[in-house]
Coordinates of C-alpha atoms in Angstrom, one line a residue:
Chain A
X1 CA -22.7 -45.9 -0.3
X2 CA -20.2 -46.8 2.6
X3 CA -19.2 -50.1 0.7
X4 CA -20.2 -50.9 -3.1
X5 CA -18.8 -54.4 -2.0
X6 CA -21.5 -55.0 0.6
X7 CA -25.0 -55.6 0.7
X8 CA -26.0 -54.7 4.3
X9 CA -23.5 -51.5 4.0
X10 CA -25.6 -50.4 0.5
X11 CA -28.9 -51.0 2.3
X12 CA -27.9 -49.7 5.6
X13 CA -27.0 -46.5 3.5
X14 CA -30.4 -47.0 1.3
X15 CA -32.8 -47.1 4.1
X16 CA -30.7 -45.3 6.8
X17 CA -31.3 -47.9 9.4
X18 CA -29.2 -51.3 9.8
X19 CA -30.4 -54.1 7.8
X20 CA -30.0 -56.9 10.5
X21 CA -30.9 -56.5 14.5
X22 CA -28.1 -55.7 17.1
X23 CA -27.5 -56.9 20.5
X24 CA -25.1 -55.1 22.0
X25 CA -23.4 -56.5 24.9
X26 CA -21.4 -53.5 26.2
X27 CA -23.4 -50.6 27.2
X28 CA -23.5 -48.1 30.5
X29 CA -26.5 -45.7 31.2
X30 CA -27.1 -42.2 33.6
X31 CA -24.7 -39.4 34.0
X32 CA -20.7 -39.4 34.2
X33 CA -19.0 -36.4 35.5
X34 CA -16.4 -36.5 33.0
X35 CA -18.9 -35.9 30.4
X36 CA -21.9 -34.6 29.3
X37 CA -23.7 -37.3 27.4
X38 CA -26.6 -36.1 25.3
X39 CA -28.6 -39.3 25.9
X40 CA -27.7 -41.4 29.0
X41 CA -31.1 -41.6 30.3
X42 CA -33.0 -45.2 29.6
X43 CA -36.1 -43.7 27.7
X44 CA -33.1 -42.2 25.5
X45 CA -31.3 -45.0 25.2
X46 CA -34.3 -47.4 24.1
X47 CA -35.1 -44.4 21.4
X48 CA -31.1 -44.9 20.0
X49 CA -32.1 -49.0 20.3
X50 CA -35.4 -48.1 18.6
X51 CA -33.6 -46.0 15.7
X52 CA -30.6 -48.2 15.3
X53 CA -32.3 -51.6 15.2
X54 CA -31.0 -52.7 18.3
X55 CA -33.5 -55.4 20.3
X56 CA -31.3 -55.4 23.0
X57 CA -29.3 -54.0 25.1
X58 CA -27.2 -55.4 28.2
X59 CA -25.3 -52.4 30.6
X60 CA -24.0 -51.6 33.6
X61 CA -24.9 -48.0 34.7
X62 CA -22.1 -45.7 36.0
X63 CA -23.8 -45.4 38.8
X64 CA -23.9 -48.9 39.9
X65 CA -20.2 -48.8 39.4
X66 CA -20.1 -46.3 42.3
X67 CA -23.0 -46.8 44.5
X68 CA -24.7 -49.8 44.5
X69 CA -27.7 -49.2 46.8
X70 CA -28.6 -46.1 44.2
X71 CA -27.2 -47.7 41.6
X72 CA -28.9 -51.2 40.9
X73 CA -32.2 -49.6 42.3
X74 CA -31.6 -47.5 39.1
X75 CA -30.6 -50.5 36.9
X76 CA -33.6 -52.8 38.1
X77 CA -36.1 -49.7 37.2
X78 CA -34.8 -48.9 34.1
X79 CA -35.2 -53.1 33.2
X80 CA -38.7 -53.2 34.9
X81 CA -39.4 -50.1 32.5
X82 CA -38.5 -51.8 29.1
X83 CA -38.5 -54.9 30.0
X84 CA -38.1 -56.4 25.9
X85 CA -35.3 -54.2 25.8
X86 CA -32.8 -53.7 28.5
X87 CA -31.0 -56.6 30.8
X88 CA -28.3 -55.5 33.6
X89 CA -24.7 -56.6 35.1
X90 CA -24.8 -56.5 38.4
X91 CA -22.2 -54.1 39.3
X92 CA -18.9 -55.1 41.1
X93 CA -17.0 -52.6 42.9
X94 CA -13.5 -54.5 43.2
X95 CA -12.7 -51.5 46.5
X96 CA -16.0 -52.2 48.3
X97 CA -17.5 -55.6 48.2
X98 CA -20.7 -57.2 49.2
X99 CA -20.9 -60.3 47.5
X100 CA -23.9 -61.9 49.7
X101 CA -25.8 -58.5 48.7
X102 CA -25.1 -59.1 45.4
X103 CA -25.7 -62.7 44.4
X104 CA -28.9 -62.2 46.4
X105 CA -29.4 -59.4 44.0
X106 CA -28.8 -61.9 41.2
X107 CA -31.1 -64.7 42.4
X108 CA -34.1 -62.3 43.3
X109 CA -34.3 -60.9 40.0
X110 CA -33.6 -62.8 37.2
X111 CA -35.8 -61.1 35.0
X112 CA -33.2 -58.1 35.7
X113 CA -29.2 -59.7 35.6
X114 CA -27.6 -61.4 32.8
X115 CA -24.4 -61.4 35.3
X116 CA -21.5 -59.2 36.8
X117 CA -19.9 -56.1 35.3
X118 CA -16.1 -55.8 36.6
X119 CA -14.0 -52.9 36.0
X120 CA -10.8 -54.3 37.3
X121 CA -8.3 -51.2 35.7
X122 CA -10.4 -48.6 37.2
X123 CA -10.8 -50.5 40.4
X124 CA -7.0 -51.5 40.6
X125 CA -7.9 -54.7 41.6
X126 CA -6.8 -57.6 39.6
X127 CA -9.6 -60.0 38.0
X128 CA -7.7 -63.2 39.7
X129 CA -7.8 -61.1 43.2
X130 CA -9.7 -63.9 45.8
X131 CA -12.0 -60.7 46.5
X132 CA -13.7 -62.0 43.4
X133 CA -14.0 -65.4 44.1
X134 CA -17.4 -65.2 45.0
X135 CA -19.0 -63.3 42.3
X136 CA -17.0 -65.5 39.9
X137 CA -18.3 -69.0 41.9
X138 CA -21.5 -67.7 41.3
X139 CA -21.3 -67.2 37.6
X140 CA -20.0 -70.5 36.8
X141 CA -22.7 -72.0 39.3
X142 CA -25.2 -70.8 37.3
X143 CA -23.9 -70.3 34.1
X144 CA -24.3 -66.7 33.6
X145 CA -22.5 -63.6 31.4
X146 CA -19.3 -61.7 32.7
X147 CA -18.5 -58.5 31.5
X148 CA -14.6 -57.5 31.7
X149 CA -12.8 -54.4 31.0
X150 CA -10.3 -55.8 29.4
X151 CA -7.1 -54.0 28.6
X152 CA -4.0 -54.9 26.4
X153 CA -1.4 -56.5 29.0
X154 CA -3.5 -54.9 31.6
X155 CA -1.7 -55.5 35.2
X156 CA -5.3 -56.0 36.3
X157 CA -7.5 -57.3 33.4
X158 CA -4.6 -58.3 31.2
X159 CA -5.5 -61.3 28.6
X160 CA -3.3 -63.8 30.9
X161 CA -5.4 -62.8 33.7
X162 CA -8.3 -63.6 31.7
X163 CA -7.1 -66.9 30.6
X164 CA -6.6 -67.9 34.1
X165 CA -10.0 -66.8 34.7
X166 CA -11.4 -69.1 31.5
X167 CA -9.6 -72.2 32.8
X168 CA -11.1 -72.2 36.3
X169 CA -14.6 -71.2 35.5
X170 CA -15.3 -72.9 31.9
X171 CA -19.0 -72.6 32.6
X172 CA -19.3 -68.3 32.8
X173 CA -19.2 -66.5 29.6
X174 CA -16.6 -64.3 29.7
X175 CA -17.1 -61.4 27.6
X176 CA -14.3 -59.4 27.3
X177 CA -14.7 -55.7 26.7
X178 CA -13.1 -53.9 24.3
X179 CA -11.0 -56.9 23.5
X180 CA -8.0 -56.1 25.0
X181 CA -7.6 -52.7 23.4
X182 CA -4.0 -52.2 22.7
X183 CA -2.7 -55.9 22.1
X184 CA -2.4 -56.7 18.5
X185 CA -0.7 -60.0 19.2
X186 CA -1.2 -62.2 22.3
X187 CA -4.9 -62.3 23.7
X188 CA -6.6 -63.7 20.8
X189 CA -4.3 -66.4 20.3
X190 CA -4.0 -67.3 24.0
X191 CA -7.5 -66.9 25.0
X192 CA -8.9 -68.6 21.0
X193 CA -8.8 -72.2 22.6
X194 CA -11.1 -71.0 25.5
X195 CA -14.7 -71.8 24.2
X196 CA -16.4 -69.8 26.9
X197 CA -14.5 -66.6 26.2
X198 CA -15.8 -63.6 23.8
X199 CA -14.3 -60.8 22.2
X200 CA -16.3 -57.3 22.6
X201 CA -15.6 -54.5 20.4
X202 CA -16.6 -51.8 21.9
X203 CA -13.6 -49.0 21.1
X204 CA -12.4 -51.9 19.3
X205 CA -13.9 -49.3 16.0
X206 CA -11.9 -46.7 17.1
X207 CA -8.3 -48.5 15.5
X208 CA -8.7 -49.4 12.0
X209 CA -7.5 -52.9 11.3
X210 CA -7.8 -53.9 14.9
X211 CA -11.5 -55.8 13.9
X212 CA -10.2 -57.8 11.0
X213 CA -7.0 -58.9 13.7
X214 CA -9.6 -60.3 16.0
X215 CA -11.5 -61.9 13.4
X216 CA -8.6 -63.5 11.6
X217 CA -7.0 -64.4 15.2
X218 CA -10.1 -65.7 17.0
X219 CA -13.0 -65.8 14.6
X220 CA -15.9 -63.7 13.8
X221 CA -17.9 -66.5 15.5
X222 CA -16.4 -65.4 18.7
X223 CA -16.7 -62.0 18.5
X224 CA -19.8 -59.4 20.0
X225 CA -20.9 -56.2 19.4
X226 CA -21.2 -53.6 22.0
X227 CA -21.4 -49.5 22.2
X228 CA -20.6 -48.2 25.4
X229 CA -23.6 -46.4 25.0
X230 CA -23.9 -43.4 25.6
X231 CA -20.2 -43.4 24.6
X232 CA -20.3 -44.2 20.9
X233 CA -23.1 -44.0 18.8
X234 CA -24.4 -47.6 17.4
X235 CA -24.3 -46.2 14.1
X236 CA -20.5 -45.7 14.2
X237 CA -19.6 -49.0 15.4
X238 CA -21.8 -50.4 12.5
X239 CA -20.3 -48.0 10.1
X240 CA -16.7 -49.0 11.0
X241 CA -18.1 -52.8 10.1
X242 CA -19.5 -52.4 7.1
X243 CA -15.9 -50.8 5.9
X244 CA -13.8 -53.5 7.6
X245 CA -12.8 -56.0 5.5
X246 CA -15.5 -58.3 6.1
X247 CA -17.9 -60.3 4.9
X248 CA -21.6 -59.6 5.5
X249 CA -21.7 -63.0 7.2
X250 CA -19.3 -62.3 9.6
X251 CA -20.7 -58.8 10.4
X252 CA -24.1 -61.0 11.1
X253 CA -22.2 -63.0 13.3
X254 CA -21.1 -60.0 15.5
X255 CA -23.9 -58.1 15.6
X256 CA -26.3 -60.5 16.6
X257 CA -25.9 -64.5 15.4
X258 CA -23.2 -64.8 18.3
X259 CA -25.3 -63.1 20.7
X260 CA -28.5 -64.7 19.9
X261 CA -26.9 -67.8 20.7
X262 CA -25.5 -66.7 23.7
X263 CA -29.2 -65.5 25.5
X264 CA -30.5 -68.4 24.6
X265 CA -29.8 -70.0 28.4
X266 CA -32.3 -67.6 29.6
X267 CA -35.8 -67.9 30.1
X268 CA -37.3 -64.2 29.4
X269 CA -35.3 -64.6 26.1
X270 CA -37.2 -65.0 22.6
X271 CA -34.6 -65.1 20.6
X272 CA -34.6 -63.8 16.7
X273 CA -35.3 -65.8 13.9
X274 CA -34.1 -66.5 10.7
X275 CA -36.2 -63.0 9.0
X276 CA -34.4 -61.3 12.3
X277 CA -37.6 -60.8 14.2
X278 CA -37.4 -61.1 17.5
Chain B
X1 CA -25.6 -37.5 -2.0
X2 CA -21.3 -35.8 -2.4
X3 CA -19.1 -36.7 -0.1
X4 CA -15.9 -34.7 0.7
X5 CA -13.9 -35.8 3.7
X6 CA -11.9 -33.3 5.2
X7 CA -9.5 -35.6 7.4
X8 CA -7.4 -38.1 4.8
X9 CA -4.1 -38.9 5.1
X10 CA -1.7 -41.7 3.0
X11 CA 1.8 -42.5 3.6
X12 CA 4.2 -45.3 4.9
X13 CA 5.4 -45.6 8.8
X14 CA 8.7 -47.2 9.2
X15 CA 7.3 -47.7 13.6
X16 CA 4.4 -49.7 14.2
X17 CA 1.7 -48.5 14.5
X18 CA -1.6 -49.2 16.1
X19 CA -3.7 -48.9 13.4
X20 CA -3.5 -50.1 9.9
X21 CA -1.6 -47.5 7.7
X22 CA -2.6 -46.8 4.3
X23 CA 0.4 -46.2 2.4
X24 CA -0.1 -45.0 -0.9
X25 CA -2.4 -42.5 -2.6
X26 CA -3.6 -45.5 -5.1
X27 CA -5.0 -47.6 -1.7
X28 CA -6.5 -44.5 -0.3
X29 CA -8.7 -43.7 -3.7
X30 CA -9.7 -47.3 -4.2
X31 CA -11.0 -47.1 0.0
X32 CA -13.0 -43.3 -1.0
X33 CA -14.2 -45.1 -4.1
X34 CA -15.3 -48.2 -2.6
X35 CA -17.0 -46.0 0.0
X36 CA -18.9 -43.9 -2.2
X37 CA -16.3 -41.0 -1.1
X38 CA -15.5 -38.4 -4.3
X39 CA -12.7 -36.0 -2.4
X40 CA -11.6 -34.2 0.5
X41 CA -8.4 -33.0 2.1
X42 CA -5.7 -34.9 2.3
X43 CA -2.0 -35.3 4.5
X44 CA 0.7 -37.4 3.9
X45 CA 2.7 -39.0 6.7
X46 CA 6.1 -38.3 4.8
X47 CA 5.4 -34.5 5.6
X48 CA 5.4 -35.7 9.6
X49 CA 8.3 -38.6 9.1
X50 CA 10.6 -37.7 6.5
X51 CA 10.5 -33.8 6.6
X52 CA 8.1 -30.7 6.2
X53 CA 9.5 -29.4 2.9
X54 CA 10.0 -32.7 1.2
X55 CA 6.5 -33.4 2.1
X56 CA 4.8 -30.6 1.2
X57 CA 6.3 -30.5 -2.5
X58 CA 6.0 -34.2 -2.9
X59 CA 2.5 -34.0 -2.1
X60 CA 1.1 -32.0 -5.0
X61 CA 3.4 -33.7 -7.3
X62 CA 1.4 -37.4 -6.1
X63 CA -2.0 -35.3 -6.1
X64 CA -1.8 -34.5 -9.6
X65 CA -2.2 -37.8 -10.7
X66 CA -5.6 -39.0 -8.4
X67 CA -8.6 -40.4 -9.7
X68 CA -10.5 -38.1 -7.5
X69 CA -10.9 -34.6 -6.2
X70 CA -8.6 -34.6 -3.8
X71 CA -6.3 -31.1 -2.4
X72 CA -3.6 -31.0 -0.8
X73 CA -2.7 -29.7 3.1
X74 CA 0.9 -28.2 3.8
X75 CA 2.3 -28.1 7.0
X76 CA 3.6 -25.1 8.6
X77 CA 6.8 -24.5 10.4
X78 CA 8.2 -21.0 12.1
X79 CA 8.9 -18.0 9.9
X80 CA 12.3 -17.1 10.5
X81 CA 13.9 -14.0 9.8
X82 CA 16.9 -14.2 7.4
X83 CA 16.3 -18.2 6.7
X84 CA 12.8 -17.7 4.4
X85 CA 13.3 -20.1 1.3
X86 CA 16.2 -20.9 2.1
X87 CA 17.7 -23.6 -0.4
X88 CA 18.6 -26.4 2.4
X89 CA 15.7 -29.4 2.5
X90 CA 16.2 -30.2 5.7
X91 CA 15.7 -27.5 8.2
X92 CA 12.6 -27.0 10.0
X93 CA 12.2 -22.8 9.9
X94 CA 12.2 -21.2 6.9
X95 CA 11.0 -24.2 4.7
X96 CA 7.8 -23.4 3.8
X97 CA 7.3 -20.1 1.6
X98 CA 6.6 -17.0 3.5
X99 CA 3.2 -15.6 4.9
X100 CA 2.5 -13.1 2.2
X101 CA 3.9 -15.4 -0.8
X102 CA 2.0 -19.2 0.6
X103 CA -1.7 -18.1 -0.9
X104 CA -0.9 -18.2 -4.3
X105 CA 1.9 -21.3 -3.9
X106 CA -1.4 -22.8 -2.6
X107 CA -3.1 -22.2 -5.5
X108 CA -0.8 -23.1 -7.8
X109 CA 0.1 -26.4 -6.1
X110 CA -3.5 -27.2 -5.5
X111 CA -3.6 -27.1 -1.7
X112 CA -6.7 -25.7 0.1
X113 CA -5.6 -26.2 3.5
X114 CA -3.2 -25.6 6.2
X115 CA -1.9 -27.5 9.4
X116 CA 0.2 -28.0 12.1
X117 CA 2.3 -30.9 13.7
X118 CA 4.1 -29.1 16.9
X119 CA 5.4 -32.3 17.6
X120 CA 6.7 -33.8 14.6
X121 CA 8.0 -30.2 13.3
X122 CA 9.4 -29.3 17.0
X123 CA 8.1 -26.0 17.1
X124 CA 5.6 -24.2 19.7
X125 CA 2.3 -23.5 18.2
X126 CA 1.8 -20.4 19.9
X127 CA 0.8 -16.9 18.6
X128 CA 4.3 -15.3 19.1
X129 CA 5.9 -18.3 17.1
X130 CA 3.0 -18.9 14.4
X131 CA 1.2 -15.7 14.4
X132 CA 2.4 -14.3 11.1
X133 CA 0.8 -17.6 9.4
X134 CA -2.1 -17.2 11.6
X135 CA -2.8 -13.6 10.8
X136 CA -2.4 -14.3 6.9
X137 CA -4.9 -17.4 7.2
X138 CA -7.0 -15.6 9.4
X139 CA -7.3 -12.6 6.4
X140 CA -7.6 -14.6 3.8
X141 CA -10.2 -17.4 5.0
X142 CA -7.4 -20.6 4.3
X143 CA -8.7 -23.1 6.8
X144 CA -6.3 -24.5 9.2
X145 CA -6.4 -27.8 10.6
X146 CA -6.0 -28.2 14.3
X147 CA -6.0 -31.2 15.4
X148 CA -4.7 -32.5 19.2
X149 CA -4.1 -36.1 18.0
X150 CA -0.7 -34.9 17.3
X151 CA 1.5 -34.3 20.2
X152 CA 2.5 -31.2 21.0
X153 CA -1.1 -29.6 20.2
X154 CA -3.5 -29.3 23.1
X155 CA -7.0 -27.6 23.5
X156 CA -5.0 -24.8 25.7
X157 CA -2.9 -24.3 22.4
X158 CA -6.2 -24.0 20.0
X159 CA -7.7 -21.8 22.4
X160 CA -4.4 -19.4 22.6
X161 CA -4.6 -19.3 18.9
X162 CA -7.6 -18.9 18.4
X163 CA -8.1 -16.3 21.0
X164 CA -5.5 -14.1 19.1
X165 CA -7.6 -14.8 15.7
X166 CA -10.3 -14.8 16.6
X167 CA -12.2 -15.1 13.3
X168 CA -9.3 -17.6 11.7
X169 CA -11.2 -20.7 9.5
X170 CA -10.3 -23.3 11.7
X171 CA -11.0 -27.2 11.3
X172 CA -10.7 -28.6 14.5
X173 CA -10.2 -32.2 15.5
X174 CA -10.5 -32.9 19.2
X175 CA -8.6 -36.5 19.4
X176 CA -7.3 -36.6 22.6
X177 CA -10.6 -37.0 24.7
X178 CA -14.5 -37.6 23.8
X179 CA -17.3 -36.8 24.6
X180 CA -16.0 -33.0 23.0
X181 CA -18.8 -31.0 24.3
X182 CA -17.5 -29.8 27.2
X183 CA -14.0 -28.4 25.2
X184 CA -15.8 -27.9 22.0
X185 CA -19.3 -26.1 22.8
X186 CA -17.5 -23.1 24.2
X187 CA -15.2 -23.0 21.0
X188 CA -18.8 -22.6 19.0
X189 CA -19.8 -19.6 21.5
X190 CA -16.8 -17.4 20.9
X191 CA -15.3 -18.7 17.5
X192 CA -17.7 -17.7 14.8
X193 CA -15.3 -19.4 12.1
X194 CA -14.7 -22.8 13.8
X195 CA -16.3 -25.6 12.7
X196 CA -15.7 -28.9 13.8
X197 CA -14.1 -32.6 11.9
X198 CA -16.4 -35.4 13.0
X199 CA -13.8 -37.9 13.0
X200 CA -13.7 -37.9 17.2
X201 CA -17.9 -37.2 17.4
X202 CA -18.5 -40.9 18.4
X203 CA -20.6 -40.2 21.1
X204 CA -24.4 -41.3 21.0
X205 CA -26.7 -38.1 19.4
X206 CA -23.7 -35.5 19.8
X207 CA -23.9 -34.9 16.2
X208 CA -27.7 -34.3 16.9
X209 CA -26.8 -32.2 19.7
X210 CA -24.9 -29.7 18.0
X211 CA -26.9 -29.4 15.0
X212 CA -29.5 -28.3 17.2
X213 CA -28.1 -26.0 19.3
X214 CA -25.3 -24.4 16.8
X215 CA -26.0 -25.4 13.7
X216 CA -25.2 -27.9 10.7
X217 CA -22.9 -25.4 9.7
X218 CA -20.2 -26.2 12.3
X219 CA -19.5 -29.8 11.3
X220 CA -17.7 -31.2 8.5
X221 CA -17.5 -34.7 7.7
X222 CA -13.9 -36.3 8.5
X223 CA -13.6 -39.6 8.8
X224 CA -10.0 -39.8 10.4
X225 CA -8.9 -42.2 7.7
X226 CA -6.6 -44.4 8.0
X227 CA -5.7 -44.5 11.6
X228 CA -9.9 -44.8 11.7
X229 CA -12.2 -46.7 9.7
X230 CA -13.9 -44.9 6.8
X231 CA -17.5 -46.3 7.6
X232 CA -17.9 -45.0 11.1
X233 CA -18.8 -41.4 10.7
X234 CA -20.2 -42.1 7.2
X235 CA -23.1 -44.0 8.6
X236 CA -23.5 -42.4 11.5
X237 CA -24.5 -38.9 9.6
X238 CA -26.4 -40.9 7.0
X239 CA -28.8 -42.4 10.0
X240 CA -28.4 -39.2 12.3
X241 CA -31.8 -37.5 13.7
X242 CA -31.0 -34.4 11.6
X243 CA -32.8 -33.2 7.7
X244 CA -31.6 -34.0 4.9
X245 CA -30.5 -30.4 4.5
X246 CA -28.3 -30.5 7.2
X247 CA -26.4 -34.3 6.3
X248 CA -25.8 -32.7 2.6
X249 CA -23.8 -29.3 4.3
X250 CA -22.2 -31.6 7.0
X251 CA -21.1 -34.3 3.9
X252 CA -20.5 -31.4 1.7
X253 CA -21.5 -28.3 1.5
X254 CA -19.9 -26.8 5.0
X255 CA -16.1 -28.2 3.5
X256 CA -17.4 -26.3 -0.5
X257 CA -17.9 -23.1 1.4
X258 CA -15.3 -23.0 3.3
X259 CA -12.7 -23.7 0.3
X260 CA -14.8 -21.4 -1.9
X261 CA -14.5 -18.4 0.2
X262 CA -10.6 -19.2 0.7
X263 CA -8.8 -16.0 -1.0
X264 CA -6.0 -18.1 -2.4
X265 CA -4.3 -15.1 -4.9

């Protein structure tokens, strides 16, 4: 019944489907050589949305995080294909810049780009580097998503990083991914009074207790959901919700109140009403 | 629809830990019952912390008194010559009875499964250490549980093991890296007795993916609880592109058969 105390979990189980819609905020798409993904491909990933409930989904593909002439041709198809159903970061490669490419990117397609994706750890570039400066004075011009990897006490992406980040450019929603993964202490409590900061729990699943910590720390009206995908399955993250001690209001928040209000700034957006139609 | 989980585990940790322990036996039944869980295999930290033959006896003794239908695992440790039952509690060879004798002290004790901890127990995992366990287990169908999320126990180690038995029941839990297919897929090729804990399948259709190309007979539900949260793996096989036939042998039936065809006397 995966949780005789919930309602959504019982009819989750019941129908074998999530009750609610999903946005998920965190996912990647295409082919990683460390792995083979069975389905990394956009038509598959819209089948797992379709399946799981999911109305939309916001990612970076992997390979925009290498090559971004391939790379955000591939992400701007894949949006232009399912258009109700997939947004993009704009990739930033911390080692090989081209910010003017980029926020021209941005501006030429907003039907496309929700924001930037950075990957600061893997990049070994810190989030405060001035290399970033323009991607980041960009965002807060026109008030648009950031997606961080965000690591526990990261040297790179580290919540004070992050906080520095929140105080000079209060108009980007900063979304940080995975929530500092590791810190069970510091991040939610220093980054809490930041309005424009958001915990994502992608991973987050993966560490029992670790969801209830943020939403005692920082509130389940701060928090979003997010996969990975094709990482994780949705249906695990949602699982590992609807067993954390929650209540089915706060699991509403994070998998798609919070977000619905977030998307709200842009145009294309319909937003979902109160039955959770979209 | 039956649940059994194959990958439980209670018991306190005096370090921190990342995730949120489940210390007692009491807190783990009220999470299976509140999850609609009704057994499984279960592990106790104290057999990892406080040592392998105070574990494994103090284990059955807390079993006996569970709401559920819950079995025991015991840890393993190196036979050694001339030290086999010896009376000492705190040595690390020779605490656990021998080969030929452990089948029915499983039985009578209530314990359907075996595992090792290379890294808690200090001990190489290896054929040539462990092989007189292995060979035993691998004769009389006992499942062992291998599982790389402790330390000391890679995919190079299963592999050596279970190229030397090759037909040995093993329950294997790939921790250490995801997506498995890569390390896993050639397991299912050459291991005909393998099957594999979902605890660490988080990634998007994999448990579709094997279903389809080995079989629901290779997976067993785990959900990795505590150090994971119960619901992940629960409701991901509930909603999984697969029949109902195959959810009921991964929830189930896979985990019955395997314990039913154990020869424990």
């Amino acid at each position: 019944m995966l949780n005789n105390e919930s309602e959504l979990a019982q009819k989750l189980w019941a129908d074998e489907k999530p009750p609610c819609p999903i946005i998920d905020f965190h996912a990647h798409m295409h082919d990683y050589a460390a792995c083979a993904f069975p389905a990394s491909q956009p038509e598959q990933m819209v089948h797992t949305m379709e399946r799981c409930g999911t109305r939309l989904t916001l990612f970076c593909s992997h390979l925009a995080m290498y090559d971004p002439d391939e790379g955000e041709k591939y992400q701007m198809q894949a949006v232009r294909r399912f258009p109700d159903r997939l947004k993009a970061y704009h990739g930033v490669i911390s080692r090989h810049t081209d910010p003017e490419r980029a926020i021209r990117d941005i501006e030429d397609n907003p039907d496309v780009y929700v924001g930037f994706k950075f990957l600061c750890d893997y990049n070994g570039v810190k989030i405060t580097d001035d290399i970033h400066k323009p991607y980041l004075e960009c965002l807060n011009e026109r008030k648009l998503l950031m997606l961080a990897h965000t690591w526990g006490e990261s040297e790179y992406s580290g919540e004070r990083l992050m906080a520095k980040i929140a105080e000079k450019y209060p108009d980007i929603t900063i979304i940080c991914g995975h929530s500092f993964w590791g810190t069970f202490d510091h991040a939610f409590e220093l980054l809490g009074e930041y309005p424009n900061v958001w915990f994502e729990l992608t991973a987050v699943p993966l560490m029992r207790g670790f969801i209830e910590d943020i939403a005692q720390k920082a509130g389940s009206d701060r928090m979003l959901f997010g996969t990975d995908l094709p990482w994780f399955a949705t249906l695990q993250g949602v699982g590992a919700l609807c067993s954390a001690e929650l209540t089915d209001a706060q699991r509403k928040d994070i998998l798609y109140k919070n977000g619905d209000k977030i998307l709200r700034r842009f145009s294309w957006y319909k937003g979902i009403d109160n039955s959770g139609e979209m | 629809m039956k649940i059994l989980d194959c990958d439980l585990s209670f018991g306190k940790y005096v370090n921190k830990t990342e995730f949120k322990p489940c210390e007692t036996l009491a807190e783990l039944e009220d999470n299976l019952i509140r999850c609609g869980i009704s057994g499984g295999l279960v592990r106790t930290s104290t057999t990892d912390i406080v040592g392998l033959k105070f574990g494994n006896e103090r284990l059955p003794r807390q079993l006996s008194e569970a709401r559920l239908d819950l079995k025991g695992v015991w840890a393993l440790s190196p036979l050694c010559a001339g030290s086999a039952g010896s009376a000492g509690s705190a040595g690390y060879a020779g605490d656990v009875p021998k080969p030929q004798d452990l089948p029915c002290e499983m039985k009578k004790h209530n314990v359907a499964a075996l595992y090792i901890n290379p890294g808690a127990h200090r001990f190489l995992p290896c054929p040539s250490v462990m092989g007189d366990y292995y060979a035993m287990a691998e004769e009389k169908h006992i499942p062992v549980m291998l599982n790389t999320w402790y330390d000391g126990l890679t995919v190079s180690d299963i592999d050596g093991i279970m190229a030397s038995f090759p037909r040995l029941v093993c329950i294997l839990s790939l921790a250490e890296s995801w997506p498995v297919m890569r390390k896993v897929y050639p397991f299912f090729e050459h291991y005909e007795n393998l099957v594999l804990d979902t605890a660490y399948q988080w990634d998007d259709c994999g448990v579709e993916d094997i279903v389809r190309r080995y079989g629901a007979h290779r997976l067993v539900f785990g959900s990795g609880f505590p150090n994971l949260y119960m619901g992940g793996m629960l409701a991901y096989i509930r909603c999984a592109e697969i029949s109902d036939e195959a959810k009921t042998a991964i929830f189930s039936g896979n985990l019955e058969g395997i314990m039913k065809k154990a020869v424990l006397c």
